[in-house]
Amino acid sequence: MSIDNPNTEFTVVINDQEQYSIWPTYHSVPAGWQEVGVTGNKEHCLAHIKTTWTDMRPKSLKDALLSE
């Protein structure tokens, strides 16, 4: 069982499908993801995602529905 270190700093990242995640700042952000400019502890980053990512559908699906 893994326990999160409460001192770990995270950054909020987004991919080209406008899906959000958090990533520890001591690791490089993986290919296909970019930082959005929000860093902090896990709770802070997840709170930002909760208020920002209100439509969980991938961008490709939203775009397809708009073009119908």
PDB file of N, CA and C in Angstrom:
ATOM      1  N   MET A   1       0.847  -1.179   0.000  1.00  0.00           N
ATOM      2  CA  MET A   1       0.000   0.000   0.000  1.00  0.00           C
ATOM      3  C   MET A   1       0.891   1.240   0.000  1.00  0.00           C
ATOM      4  N   SER A   2       0.562   2.195  -0.852  1.00  0.00           N
ATOM      5  CA  SER A   2       1.339   3.427  -0.967  1.00  0.00           C
ATOM      6  C   SER A   2       0.603   4.564  -0.266  1.00  0.00           C
ATOM      7  N   ILE A   3       1.344   5.340   0.487  1.00  0.00           N
ATOM      8  CA  ILE A   3       0.762   6.496   1.170  1.00  0.00           C
ATOM      9  C   ILE A   3       1.397   7.748   0.594  1.00  0.00           C
ATOM     10  N   ASP A   4       0.564   8.723   0.210  1.00  0.00           N
ATOM     11  CA  ASP A   4       1.071   9.974  -0.333  1.00  0.00           C
ATOM     12  C   ASP A   4       1.834  10.752   0.727  1.00  0.00           C
ATOM     13  N   ASN A   5       2.930  11.349   0.327  1.00  0.00           N
ATOM     14  CA  ASN A   5       3.668  12.248   1.200  1.00  0.00           C
ATOM     15  C   ASN A   5       2.926  13.582   1.222  1.00  0.00           C
ATOM     16  N   PRO A   6       2.514  14.075   2.380  1.00  0.00           N
ATOM     17  CA  PRO A   6       1.750  15.326   2.432  1.00  0.00           C
ATOM     18  C   PRO A   6       2.558  16.538   1.989  1.00  0.00           C
ATOM     19  N   ASN A   7       3.869  16.406   1.876  1.00  0.00           N
ATOM     20  CA  ASN A   7       4.713  17.525   1.448  1.00  0.00           C
ATOM     21  C   ASN A   7       4.959  17.545  -0.057  1.00  0.00           C
ATOM     22  N   THR A   8       4.426  16.574  -0.777  1.00  0.00           N
ATOM     23  CA  THR A   8       4.629  16.524  -2.225  1.00  0.00           C
ATOM     24  C   THR A   8       3.925  17.696  -2.886  1.00  0.00           C
ATOM     25  N   GLU A   9       4.643  18.386  -3.762  1.00  0.00           N
ATOM     26  CA  GLU A   9       4.056  19.480  -4.527  1.00  0.00           C
ATOM     27  C   GLU A   9       3.664  18.934  -5.898  1.00  0.00           C
ATOM     28  N   PHE A  10       2.474  19.301  -6.329  1.00  0.00           N
ATOM     29  CA  PHE A  10       1.938  18.852  -7.611  1.00  0.00           C
ATOM     30  C   PHE A  10       1.719  20.047  -8.528  1.00  0.00           C
ATOM     31  N   THR A  11       1.616  19.767  -9.810  1.00  0.00           N
ATOM     32  CA  THR A  11       1.209  20.757 -10.789  1.00  0.00           C
ATOM     33  C   THR A  11      -0.012  20.209 -11.519  1.00  0.00           C
ATOM     34  N   VAL A  12      -0.924  21.083 -11.883  1.00  0.00           N
ATOM     35  CA  VAL A  12      -2.095  20.682 -12.654  1.00  0.00           C
ATOM     36  C   VAL A  12      -1.693  20.669 -14.125  1.00  0.00           C
ATOM     37  N   VAL A  13      -2.046  19.582 -14.806  1.00  0.00           N
ATOM     38  CA  VAL A  13      -1.709  19.434 -16.221  1.00  0.00           C
ATOM     39  C   VAL A  13      -2.975  19.161 -17.020  1.00  0.00           C
ATOM     40  N   ILE A  14      -2.897  19.454 -18.323  1.00  0.00           N
ATOM     41  CA  ILE A  14      -4.023  19.245 -19.235  1.00  0.00           C
ATOM     42  C   ILE A  14      -3.479  18.634 -20.516  1.00  0.00           C
ATOM     43  N   ASN A  15      -4.298  17.782 -21.160  1.00  0.00           N
ATOM     44  CA  ASN A  15      -3.869  17.202 -22.434  1.00  0.00           C
ATOM     45  C   ASN A  15      -4.656  17.825 -23.584  1.00  0.00           C
ATOM     46  N   ASP A  16      -4.397  17.359 -24.798  1.00  0.00           N
ATOM     47  CA  ASP A  16      -5.048  17.962 -25.964  1.00  0.00           C
ATOM     48  C   ASP A  16      -6.537  17.658 -26.044  1.00  0.00           C
ATOM     49  N   GLN A  17      -7.021  16.727 -25.221  1.00  0.00           N
ATOM     50  CA  GLN A  17      -8.455  16.445 -25.139  1.00  0.00           C
ATOM     51  C   GLN A  17      -9.118  17.239 -24.009  1.00  0.00           C
ATOM     52  N   GLU A  18      -8.355  18.188 -23.434  1.00  0.00           N
ATOM     53  CA  GLU A  18      -8.820  19.058 -22.344  1.00  0.00           C
ATOM     54  C   GLU A  18      -9.215  18.254 -21.108  1.00  0.00           C
ATOM     55  N   GLN A  19      -8.467  17.171 -20.860  1.00  0.00           N
ATOM     56  CA  GLN A  19      -8.640  16.373 -19.655  1.00  0.00           C
ATOM     57  C   GLN A  19      -7.549  16.784 -18.671  1.00  0.00           C
ATOM     58  N   TYR A  20      -7.908  16.902 -17.409  1.00  0.00           N
ATOM     59  CA  TYR A  20      -6.988  17.380 -16.384  1.00  0.00           C
ATOM     60  C   TYR A  20      -6.455  16.249 -15.529  1.00  0.00           C
ATOM     61  N   SER A  21      -5.295  16.481 -14.958  1.00  0.00           N
ATOM     62  CA  SER A  21      -4.699  15.561 -14.003  1.00  0.00           C
ATOM     63  C   SER A  21      -3.723  16.358 -13.145  1.00  0.00           C
ATOM     64  N   ILE A  22      -3.157  15.694 -12.136  1.00  0.00           N
ATOM     65  CA  ILE A  22      -2.092  16.315 -11.357  1.00  0.00           C
ATOM     66  C   ILE A  22      -0.838  15.477 -11.533  1.00  0.00           C
ATOM     67  N   TRP A  23       0.305  16.131 -11.416  1.00  0.00           N
ATOM     68  CA  TRP A  23       1.574  15.466 -11.626  1.00  0.00           C
ATOM     69  C   TRP A  23       2.569  16.001 -10.615  1.00  0.00           C
ATOM     70  N   PRO A  24       3.342  15.120  -9.968  1.00  0.00           N
ATOM     71  CA  PRO A  24       4.324  15.609  -9.000  1.00  0.00           C
ATOM     72  C   PRO A  24       5.377  16.486  -9.685  1.00  0.00           C
ATOM     73  N   THR A  25       5.718  17.590  -9.055  1.00  0.00           N
ATOM     74  CA  THR A  25       6.650  18.534  -9.678  1.00  0.00           C
ATOM     75  C   THR A  25       8.067  17.993  -9.770  1.00  0.00           C
ATOM     76  N   TYR A  26       8.389  16.940  -9.020  1.00  0.00           N
ATOM     77  CA  TYR A  26       9.734  16.377  -9.100  1.00  0.00           C
ATOM     78  C   TYR A  26       9.908  15.440 -10.298  1.00  0.00           C
ATOM     79  N   HIS A  27       8.846  15.226 -11.084  1.00  0.00           N
ATOM     80  CA  HIS A  27       8.919  14.456 -12.326  1.00  0.00           C
ATOM     81  C   HIS A  27       8.645  15.391 -13.498  1.00  0.00           C
ATOM     82  N   SER A  28       9.251  15.107 -14.641  1.00  0.00           N
ATOM     83  CA  SER A  28       8.945  15.859 -15.857  1.00  0.00           C
ATOM     84  C   SER A  28       7.516  15.551 -16.277  1.00  0.00           C
ATOM     85  N   VAL A  29       6.840  16.564 -16.806  1.00  0.00           N
ATOM     86  CA  VAL A  29       5.476  16.369 -17.300  1.00  0.00           C
ATOM     87  C   VAL A  29       5.553  15.448 -18.520  1.00  0.00           C
ATOM     88  N   PRO A  30       4.717  14.408 -18.571  1.00  0.00           N
ATOM     89  CA  PRO A  30       4.794  13.457 -19.691  1.00  0.00           C
ATOM     90  C   PRO A  30       4.375  14.084 -21.018  1.00  0.00           C
ATOM     91  N   ALA A  31       4.853  13.482 -22.086  1.00  0.00           N
ATOM     92  CA  ALA A  31       4.503  13.932 -23.437  1.00  0.00           C
ATOM     93  C   ALA A  31       2.992  13.950 -23.588  1.00  0.00           C
ATOM     94  N   GLY A  32       2.502  14.975 -24.263  1.00  0.00           N
ATOM     95  CA  GLY A  32       1.065  15.085 -24.498  1.00  0.00           C
ATOM     96  C   GLY A  32       0.324  15.876 -23.424  1.00  0.00           C
ATOM     97  N   TRP A  33       1.039  16.279 -22.378  1.00  0.00           N
ATOM     98  CA  TRP A  33       0.440  17.048 -21.293  1.00  0.00           C
ATOM     99  C   TRP A  33       1.191  18.359 -21.138  1.00  0.00           C
ATOM    100  N   GLN A  34       0.500  19.397 -20.683  1.00  0.00           N
ATOM    101  CA  GLN A  34       1.170  20.676 -20.406  1.00  0.00           C
ATOM    102  C   GLN A  34       0.646  21.252 -19.102  1.00  0.00           C
ATOM    103  N   GLU A  35       1.513  21.979 -18.438  1.00  0.00           N
ATOM    104  CA  GLU A  35       1.137  22.597 -17.166  1.00  0.00           C
ATOM    105  C   GLU A  35       0.177  23.757 -17.409  1.00  0.00           C
ATOM    106  N   VAL A  36      -0.760  23.964 -16.489  1.00  0.00           N
ATOM    107  CA  VAL A  36      -1.716  25.058 -16.617  1.00  0.00           C
ATOM    108  C   VAL A  36      -1.356  26.241 -15.725  1.00  0.00           C
ATOM    109  N   GLY A  37      -0.306  26.100 -14.910  1.00  0.00           N
ATOM    110  CA  GLY A  37       0.141  27.214 -14.074  1.00  0.00           C
ATOM    111  C   GLY A  37      -0.335  27.155 -12.640  1.00  0.00           C
ATOM    112  N   VAL A  38      -0.903  26.039 -12.228  1.00  0.00           N
ATOM    113  CA  VAL A  38      -1.370  25.885 -10.852  1.00  0.00           C
ATOM    114  C   VAL A  38      -0.522  24.800 -10.194  1.00  0.00           C
ATOM    115  N   THR A  39       0.122  25.142  -9.078  1.00  0.00           N
ATOM    116  CA  THR A  39       0.892  24.168  -8.314  1.00  0.00           C
ATOM    117  C   THR A  39       0.521  24.287  -6.849  1.00  0.00           C
ATOM    118  N   GLY A  40       0.774  23.225  -6.117  1.00  0.00           N
ATOM    119  CA  GLY A  40       0.499  23.229  -4.685  1.00  0.00           C
ATOM    120  C   GLY A  40       0.369  21.814  -4.180  1.00  0.00           C
ATOM    121  N   ASN A  41      -0.190  21.668  -3.002  1.00  0.00           N
ATOM    122  CA  ASN A  41      -0.375  20.319  -2.470  1.00  0.00           C
ATOM    123  C   ASN A  41      -1.519  19.640  -3.243  1.00  0.00           C
ATOM    124  N   LYS A  42      -1.689  18.360  -2.984  1.00  0.00           N
ATOM    125  CA  LYS A  42      -2.671  17.562  -3.733  1.00  0.00           C
ATOM    126  C   LYS A  42      -4.080  18.139  -3.616  1.00  0.00           C
ATOM    127  N   GLU A  43      -4.475  18.503  -2.417  1.00  0.00           N
ATOM    128  CA  GLU A  43      -5.832  19.018  -2.195  1.00  0.00           C
ATOM    129  C   GLU A  43      -6.066  20.320  -2.966  1.00  0.00           C
ATOM    130  N   HIS A  44      -5.065  21.207  -2.969  1.00  0.00           N
ATOM    131  CA  HIS A  44      -5.184  22.478  -3.687  1.00  0.00           C
ATOM    132  C   HIS A  44      -5.365  22.232  -5.189  1.00  0.00           C
ATOM    133  N   CYS A  45      -4.536  21.347  -5.740  1.00  0.00           N
ATOM    134  CA  CYS A  45      -4.607  21.067  -7.176  1.00  0.00           C
ATOM    135  C   CYS A  45      -5.922  20.393  -7.564  1.00  0.00           C
ATOM    136  N   LEU A  46      -6.362  19.437  -6.749  1.00  0.00           N
ATOM    137  CA  LEU A  46      -7.633  18.768  -7.049  1.00  0.00           C
ATOM    138  C   LEU A  46      -8.818  19.724  -6.915  1.00  0.00           C
ATOM    139  N   ALA A  47      -8.749  20.653  -5.981  1.00  0.00           N
ATOM    140  CA  ALA A  47      -9.816  21.654  -5.845  1.00  0.00           C
ATOM    141  C   ALA A  47      -9.879  22.534  -7.092  1.00  0.00           C
ATOM    142  N   HIS A  48      -8.715  22.899  -7.628  1.00  0.00           N
ATOM    143  CA  HIS A  48      -8.693  23.699  -8.860  1.00  0.00           C
ATOM    144  C   HIS A  48      -9.341  22.921 -10.007  1.00  0.00           C
ATOM    145  N   ILE A  49      -8.988  21.648 -10.141  1.00  0.00           N
ATOM    146  CA  ILE A  49      -9.569  20.830 -11.207  1.00  0.00           C
ATOM    147  C   ILE A  49     -11.079  20.719 -11.032  1.00  0.00           C
ATOM    148  N   LYS A  50     -11.522  20.531  -9.809  1.00  0.00           N
ATOM    149  CA  LYS A  50     -12.961  20.381  -9.551  1.00  0.00           C
ATOM    150  C   LYS A  50     -13.752  21.606 -10.004  1.00  0.00           C
ATOM    151  N   THR A  51     -13.194  22.798  -9.825  1.00  0.00           N
ATOM    152  CA  THR A  51     -13.909  24.015 -10.220  1.00  0.00           C
ATOM    153  C   THR A  51     -13.713  24.357 -11.695  1.00  0.00           C
ATOM    154  N   THR A  52     -12.665  23.823 -12.316  1.00  0.00           N
ATOM    155  CA  THR A  52     -12.351  24.165 -13.703  1.00  0.00           C
ATOM    156  C   THR A  52     -12.906  23.164 -14.706  1.00  0.00           C
ATOM    157  N   TRP A  53     -12.781  21.892 -14.396  1.00  0.00           N
ATOM    158  CA  TRP A  53     -13.144  20.831 -15.328  1.00  0.00           C
ATOM    159  C   TRP A  53     -14.585  20.415 -15.084  1.00  0.00           C
ATOM    160  N   THR A  54     -15.507  21.207 -15.593  1.00  0.00           N
ATOM    161  CA  THR A  54     -16.930  20.973 -15.323  1.00  0.00           C
ATOM    162  C   THR A  54     -17.594  20.076 -16.366  1.00  0.00           C
ATOM    163  N   ASP A  55     -16.961  19.905 -17.511  1.00  0.00           N
ATOM    164  CA  ASP A  55     -17.490  19.028 -18.560  1.00  0.00           C
ATOM    165  C   ASP A  55     -16.438  17.955 -18.819  1.00  0.00           C
ATOM    166  N   MET A  56     -16.691  16.745 -18.344  1.00  0.00           N
ATOM    167  CA  MET A  56     -15.699  15.670 -18.390  1.00  0.00           C
ATOM    168  C   MET A  56     -15.551  15.021 -19.776  1.00  0.00           C
ATOM    169  N   ARG A  57     -16.387  15.414 -20.719  1.00  0.00           N
ATOM    170  CA  ARG A  57     -16.285  14.804 -22.043  1.00  0.00           C
ATOM    171  C   ARG A  57     -14.985  15.228 -22.723  1.00  0.00           C
ATOM    172  N   PRO A  58     -14.328  14.310 -23.461  1.00  0.00           N
ATOM    173  CA  PRO A  58     -13.131  14.682 -24.210  1.00  0.00           C
ATOM    174  C   PRO A  58     -13.465  15.747 -25.255  1.00  0.00           C
ATOM    175  N   LYS A  59     -12.497  16.572 -25.573  1.00  0.00           N
ATOM    176  CA  LYS A  59     -12.689  17.649 -26.542  1.00  0.00           C
ATOM    177  C   LYS A  59     -13.199  17.119 -27.875  1.00  0.00           C
ATOM    178  N   SER A  60     -12.687  15.979 -28.323  1.00  0.00           N
ATOM    179  CA  SER A  60     -13.109  15.430 -29.615  1.00  0.00           C
ATOM    180  C   SER A  60     -14.611  15.116 -29.622  1.00  0.00           C
ATOM    181  N   LEU A  61     -15.143  14.645 -28.510  1.00  0.00           N
ATOM    182  CA  LEU A  61     -16.568  14.356 -28.429  1.00  0.00           C
ATOM    183  C   LEU A  61     -17.377  15.653 -28.417  1.00  0.00           C
ATOM    184  N   LYS A  62     -16.922  16.637 -27.640  1.00  0.00           N
ATOM    185  CA  LYS A  62     -17.642  17.922 -27.612  1.00  0.00           C
ATOM    186  C   LYS A  62     -17.652  18.557 -29.009  1.00  0.00           C
ATOM    187  N   ASP A  63     -16.506  18.513 -29.692  1.00  0.00           N
ATOM    188  CA  ASP A  63     -16.437  19.080 -31.043  1.00  0.00           C
ATOM    189  C   ASP A  63     -17.362  18.342 -32.008  1.00  0.00           C
ATOM    190  N   ALA A  64     -17.421  17.017 -31.892  1.00  0.00           N
ATOM    191  CA  ALA A  64     -18.282  16.217 -32.779  1.00  0.00           C
ATOM    192  C   ALA A  64     -19.752  16.558 -32.557  1.00  0.00           C
ATOM    193  N   LEU A  65     -20.126  16.739 -31.302  1.00  0.00           N
ATOM    194  CA  LEU A  65     -21.520  17.060 -30.990  1.00  0.00           C
ATOM    195  C   LEU A  65     -21.897  18.457 -31.475  1.00  0.00           C
ATOM    196  N   LEU A  66     -20.940  19.375 -31.446  1.00  0.00           N
ATOM    197  CA  LEU A  66     -21.207  20.746 -31.923  1.00  0.00           C
ATOM    198  C   LEU A  66     -21.368  20.799 -33.429  1.00  0.00           C
ATOM    199  N   SER A  67     -20.721  19.881 -34.152  1.00  0.00           N
ATOM    200  CA  SER A  67     -20.778  19.916 -35.618  1.00  0.00           C
ATOM    201  C   SER A  67     -21.980  19.179 -36.180  1.00  0.00           C
ATOM    202  N   GLU A  68     -22.787  18.579 -35.327  1.00  0.00           N
ATOM    203  CA  GLU A  68     -23.984  17.861 -35.817  1.00  0.00           C
ATOM    204  C   GLU A  68     -25.063  18.811 -36.214  1.00  0.00           C
TER     205      GLU A  68
END
